[in-house]
PDB file of C-alpha atoms in Angstrom:
ATOM      1  CA  THR A   1      25.847 124.959 369.796  1.00 89.00           C
ATOM      2  CA  MET A   2      22.579 126.903 369.761  1.00 90.00           C
ATOM      3  CA  GLU A   3      19.405 127.117 371.802  1.00 91.00           C
ATOM      4  CA  VAL A   4      16.473 125.054 370.544  1.00 91.00           C
ATOM      5  CA  ASP A   5      14.462 128.140 369.518  1.00 90.00           C
ATOM      6  CA  ALA A   6      17.386 129.889 367.768  1.00 89.00           C
ATOM      7  CA  GLU A   7      15.730 130.272 364.373  1.00 88.00           C
ATOM      8  CA  ASP A   8      12.464 131.468 365.909  1.00 90.00           C
ATOM      9  CA  ARG A   9      14.326 134.098 367.944  1.00 89.00           C
ATOM     10  CA  LEU A  10      16.171 135.299 364.874  1.00 88.00           C
ATOM     11  CA  ARG A  11      12.908 135.630 362.985  1.00 87.00           C
ATOM     12  CA  ASP A  12      10.972 137.256 365.864  1.00 90.00           C
ATOM     13  CA  GLU A  13      13.539 139.629 367.423  1.00 90.00           C
ATOM     14  CA  THR A  14      13.942 142.528 364.987  1.00 91.00           C
ATOM     15  CA  ASP A  15      17.103 143.954 366.597  1.00 91.00           C
ATOM     16  CA  LEU A  16      18.755 140.541 366.513  1.00 91.00           C
ATOM     17  CA  LYS A  17      17.739 140.010 362.870  1.00 90.00           C
ATOM     18  CA  ARG A  18      18.993 143.494 361.914  1.00 90.00           C
ATOM     19  CA  ASP A  19      22.396 142.848 363.532  1.00 89.00           C
ATOM     20  CA  TYR A  20      22.541 139.408 361.894  1.00 89.00           C
ATOM     21  CA  LEU A  21      21.956 140.829 358.427  1.00 87.00           C
ATOM     22  CA  ALA A  22      24.325 143.768 359.009  1.00 86.00           C
ATOM     23  CA  GLY A  23      27.021 141.286 360.084  1.00 83.00           C
ATOM     24  CA  GLY A  24      26.890 139.366 356.811  1.00 83.00           C
ATOM     25  CA  PHE A  25      24.529 136.644 358.112  1.00 87.00           C
ATOM     26  CA  LYS A  26      26.609 136.216 361.253  1.00 84.00           C
ATOM     27  CA  LEU A  27      26.585 137.513 364.810  1.00 86.00           C
ATOM     28  CA  PRO A  28      29.637 137.701 367.047  1.00 83.00           C
ATOM     29  CA  THR A  29      29.482 134.457 369.020  1.00 81.00           C
ATOM     30  CA  GLU A  30      30.023 136.212 372.334  1.00 81.00           C
ATOM     31  CA  GLN A  31      27.130 138.579 371.586  1.00 84.00           C
ATOM     32  CA  ASP A  32      24.713 136.038 370.132  1.00 90.00           C
ATOM     33  CA  PRO A  33      22.119 135.190 372.819  1.00 90.00           C
ATOM     34  CA  ARG A  34      21.161 132.045 370.899  1.00 91.00           C
ATOM     35  CA  VAL A  35      24.557 130.354 371.374  1.00 91.00           C
ATOM     36  CA  THR A  36      24.916 128.109 374.420  1.00 92.00           C
ATOM     37  CA  ARG A  37      27.847 128.354 376.821  1.00 90.00           C
ATOM     38  CA  VAL A  38      29.245 125.053 375.535  1.00 93.00           C
ATOM     39  CA  GLY A  39      28.543 126.230 371.995  1.00 91.00           C
ATOM     40  CA  ARG A  40      30.795 129.253 372.502  1.00 89.00           C
ATOM     41  CA  LEU A  41      33.698 126.965 373.386  1.00 89.00           C
ATOM     42  CA  LEU A  42      32.990 124.585 370.514  1.00 89.00           C
ATOM     43  CA  ARG A  43      32.808 127.447 368.018  1.00 85.00           C
ATOM     44  CA  ARG A  44      35.905 129.194 369.321  1.00 83.00           C
ATOM     45  CA  THR A  45      37.930 125.984 368.883  1.00 82.00           C
ATOM     46  CA  TYR A  46      36.198 124.910 365.629  1.00 80.00           C
ATOM     47  CA  LEU A  47      35.162 121.643 367.265  1.00 86.00           C
ATOM     48  CA  ASP A  48      31.633 122.398 366.080  1.00 87.00           C
ATOM     49  CA  GLU A  49      32.845 121.590 362.557  1.00 85.00           C
ATOM     50  CA  LEU A  50      33.831 117.980 363.346  1.00 88.00           C
ATOM     51  CA  PRO A  51      30.375 116.477 362.623  1.00 91.00           C
ATOM     52  CA  GLN A  52      30.759 117.743 359.060  1.00 92.00           C
ATOM     53  CA  LEU A  53      33.377 115.037 358.536  1.00 92.00           C
ATOM     54  CA  PHE A  54      30.472 112.559 358.508  1.00 94.00           C
ATOM     55  CA  ASN A  55      28.956 114.558 355.641  1.00 94.00           C
ATOM     56  CA  VAL A  56      32.275 114.328 353.772  1.00 95.00           C
ATOM     57  CA  LEU A  57      32.333 110.554 354.271  1.00 95.00           C
ATOM     58  CA  ALA A  58      28.696 110.329 353.119  1.00 95.00           C
ATOM     59  CA  GLY A  59      29.517 112.327 349.976  1.00 95.00           C
ATOM     60  CA  SER A  60      27.224 115.305 350.606  1.00 94.00           C
ATOM     61  CA  MET A  61      30.177 117.578 351.414  1.00 96.00           C
ATOM     62  CA  SER A  62      33.784 117.882 350.320  1.00 96.00           C
ATOM     63  CA  LEU A  63      36.820 118.566 352.434  1.00 95.00           C
ATOM     64  CA  ILE A  64      37.508 121.594 350.197  1.00 96.00           C
ATOM     65  CA  GLY A  65      34.773 123.693 348.614  1.00 96.00           C
ATOM     66  CA  PRO A  66      32.607 126.747 349.152  1.00 97.00           C
ATOM     67  CA  ARG A  67      31.125 126.905 352.651  1.00 93.00           C
ATOM     68  CA  PRO A  68      27.479 125.884 352.996  1.00 93.00           C
ATOM     69  CA  ILE A  69      25.140 128.861 352.923  1.00 93.00           C
ATOM     70  CA  ILE A  70      21.513 129.570 353.721  1.00 89.00           C
ATOM     71  CA  SER A  71      18.919 130.540 351.116  1.00 91.00           C
ATOM     72  CA  GLU A  72      19.142 134.234 352.058  1.00 90.00           C
ATOM     73  CA  GLU A  73      22.848 134.158 351.227  1.00 93.00           C
ATOM     74  CA  LEU A  74      22.259 132.193 348.029  1.00 95.00           C
ATOM     75  CA  ALA A  75      20.124 135.075 346.759  1.00 94.00           C
ATOM     76  CA  LEU A  76      23.255 137.260 346.822  1.00 94.00           C
ATOM     77  CA  TYR A  77      24.795 135.031 344.130  1.00 96.00           C
ATOM     78  CA  GLY A  78      22.034 136.086 341.718  1.00 96.00           C
ATOM     79  CA  GLU A  79      22.318 134.467 338.310  1.00 97.00           C
ATOM     80  CA  HIS A  80      25.425 132.594 339.516  1.00 97.00           C
ATOM     81  CA  ALA A  81      23.604 130.656 342.265  1.00 97.00           C
ATOM     82  CA  ASP A  82      23.411 127.480 340.170  1.00 97.00           C
ATOM     83  CA  GLU A  83      27.128 127.729 339.490  1.00 97.00           C
ATOM     84  CA  LEU A  84      27.853 127.798 343.226  1.00 96.00           C
ATOM     85  CA  LEU A  85      25.493 124.885 343.828  1.00 96.00           C
ATOM     86  CA  SER A  86      27.147 122.832 341.079  1.00 96.00           C
ATOM     87  CA  VAL A  87      29.817 121.711 343.560  1.00 96.00           C
ATOM     88  CA  ASN A  88      29.512 120.157 346.994  1.00 96.00           C
ATOM     89  CA  PRO A  89      30.049 122.558 349.865  1.00 96.00           C
ATOM     90  CA  GLY A  90      33.242 122.093 351.827  1.00 96.00           C
ATOM     91  CA  ILE A  91      34.550 122.220 355.364  1.00 93.00           C
ATOM     92  CA  PHE A  92      37.447 124.366 354.165  1.00 93.00           C
ATOM     93  CA  GLY A  93      37.296 126.788 351.269  1.00 93.00           C
ATOM     94  CA  ALA A  94      38.877 129.731 349.542  1.00 95.00           C
ATOM     95  CA  TRP A  95      36.854 132.171 351.623  1.00 94.00           C
ATOM     96  CA  THR A  96      37.425 130.446 354.985  1.00 89.00           C
ATOM     97  CA  SER A  97      41.152 130.037 354.313  1.00 91.00           C
ATOM     98  CA  LEU A  98      41.448 133.833 354.458  1.00 90.00           C
ATOM     99  CA  GLY A  99      40.958 133.594 358.222  1.00 85.00           C
ATOM    100  CA  ARG A 100      40.378 136.901 359.938  1.00 80.00           C
ATOM    101  CA  ASN A 101      40.700 138.697 356.591  1.00 85.00           C
ATOM    102  CA  ARG A 102      37.551 137.136 355.136  1.00 88.00           C
ATOM    103  CA  PRO A 103      35.556 139.679 353.183  1.00 90.00           C
ATOM    104  CA  ASP A 104      31.842 140.205 353.666  1.00 89.00           C
ATOM    105  CA  TYR A 105      29.274 140.034 350.903  1.00 91.00           C
ATOM    106  CA  PRO A 106      29.363 140.981 348.067  1.00 91.00           C
ATOM    107  CA  GLN A 107      33.132 140.285 347.867  1.00 94.00           C
ATOM    108  CA  ARG A 108      32.584 136.813 349.327  1.00 94.00           C
ATOM    109  CA  VAL A 109      30.551 135.946 346.211  1.00 96.00           C
ATOM    110  CA  ASN A 110      33.586 136.692 344.033  1.00 96.00           C
ATOM    111  CA  VAL A 111      35.936 134.615 346.211  1.00 96.00           C
ATOM    112  CA  GLU A 112      33.635 131.586 346.228  1.00 97.00           C
ATOM    113  CA  LEU A 113      32.792 131.761 342.498  1.00 97.00           C
ATOM    114  CA  ASP A 114      36.460 132.214 341.610  1.00 97.00           C
ATOM    115  CA  TYR A 115      37.155 128.960 343.443  1.00 97.00           C
ATOM    116  CA  VAL A 116      34.312 127.111 341.695  1.00 97.00           C
ATOM    117  CA  ARG A 117      35.547 128.287 338.292  1.00 97.00           C
ATOM    118  CA  GLY A 118      39.192 127.415 338.911  1.00 96.00           C
ATOM    119  CA  ARG A 119      39.085 124.247 340.998  1.00 95.00           C
ATOM    120  CA  SER A 120      42.130 122.021 340.891  1.00 96.00           C
ATOM    121  CA  PHE A 121      43.985 119.609 343.135  1.00 97.00           C
ATOM    122  CA  ARG A 122      46.812 122.114 343.488  1.00 97.00           C
ATOM    123  CA  ARG A 123      44.434 124.880 344.548  1.00 96.00           C
ATOM    124  CA  ASP A 124      42.636 122.587 346.989  1.00 97.00           C
ATOM    125  CA  LEU A 125      45.961 121.670 348.557  1.00 97.00           C
ATOM    126  CA  ALA A 126      46.896 125.343 348.888  1.00 96.00           C
ATOM    127  CA  ILE A 127      43.543 126.102 350.537  1.00 95.00           C
ATOM    128  CA  LEU A 128      43.997 123.217 352.952  1.00 94.00           C
ATOM    129  CA  LEU A 129      47.504 124.404 353.890  1.00 94.00           C
ATOM    130  CA  CYS A 130      46.275 127.987 354.377  1.00 92.00           C
ATOM    131  CA  SER A 131      43.440 126.707 356.552  1.00 90.00           C
ATOM    132  CA  ILE A 132      45.714 125.017 359.093  1.00 88.00           C
ATOM    133  CA  PRO A 133      46.867 128.260 360.792  1.00 87.00           C
ATOM    134  CA  VAL A 134      43.294 129.592 360.627  1.00 83.00           C
ATOM    135  CA  VAL A 135      42.051 126.585 362.598  1.00 80.00           C
ATOM    136  CA  LEU A 136      44.961 126.743 365.042  1.00 80.00           C
ATOM    137  CA  GLN A 137      44.256 130.408 365.772  1.00 77.00           C
ATOM    138  CA  GLY A 138      40.624 129.635 366.557  1.00 66.00           C
ATOM    139  CA  GLN A 139      37.779 132.040 366.137  1.00 57.00           C
ATOM    140  CA  VAL A 140      38.052 135.532 367.476  1.00 52.00           C
ATOM    141  CA  ASP A 141      35.070 137.823 367.275  1.00 47.00           C
ATOM    142  CA  ASN A 142      36.001 141.358 366.412  1.00 41.00           C
ATOM    143  CA  GLY A 143      32.802 142.874 367.762  1.00 41.00           C
ATOM    144  CA  ARG A 144      31.438 143.352 364.245  1.00 41.00           C
ATOM    145  CA  LYS A 145      30.784 139.805 363.130  1.00 42.00           C
ATOM    146  CA  ALA A 146      31.721 136.217 363.750  1.00 38.00           C
ATOM    147  CA  LYS A 147      34.663 135.031 361.710  1.00 39.00           C
ATOM    148  CA  ALA A 148      33.566 131.493 361.105  1.00 40.00           C
ATOM    149  CA  SER A 149      31.174 130.170 358.572  1.00 39.00           C
TER     150      SER A 149
END
């Protein structure tokens, strides 16, 4: 979904990096110059998440679990980083199931850790059911940040 030099641009363009950090490690898809035209469509419809099903089948991801994060985000978990990493990341999770009401950091840390500490089949099922309308609505950028993980 992104240009080949996306990470280099993020590192080298200070305004882009500032907006990325201010947006909770996200940029609104429509305002992110690194996202391709096809990538915008794939992200808006969540089709960009389909390859993660291969990771679920391979066992490196779960269907339900905290969303994968980058090392900069992991630092925000502080002494609880190992706790977050003790479970496989998921395609759907407690944070993503909140849809357009997803909180930014630092509240996201609490949502994800609460899930890790209270995992159960019943909770996973509830998260999956809450995620269905989120996926059907698709992603809508609110001008402040992208709403997908």
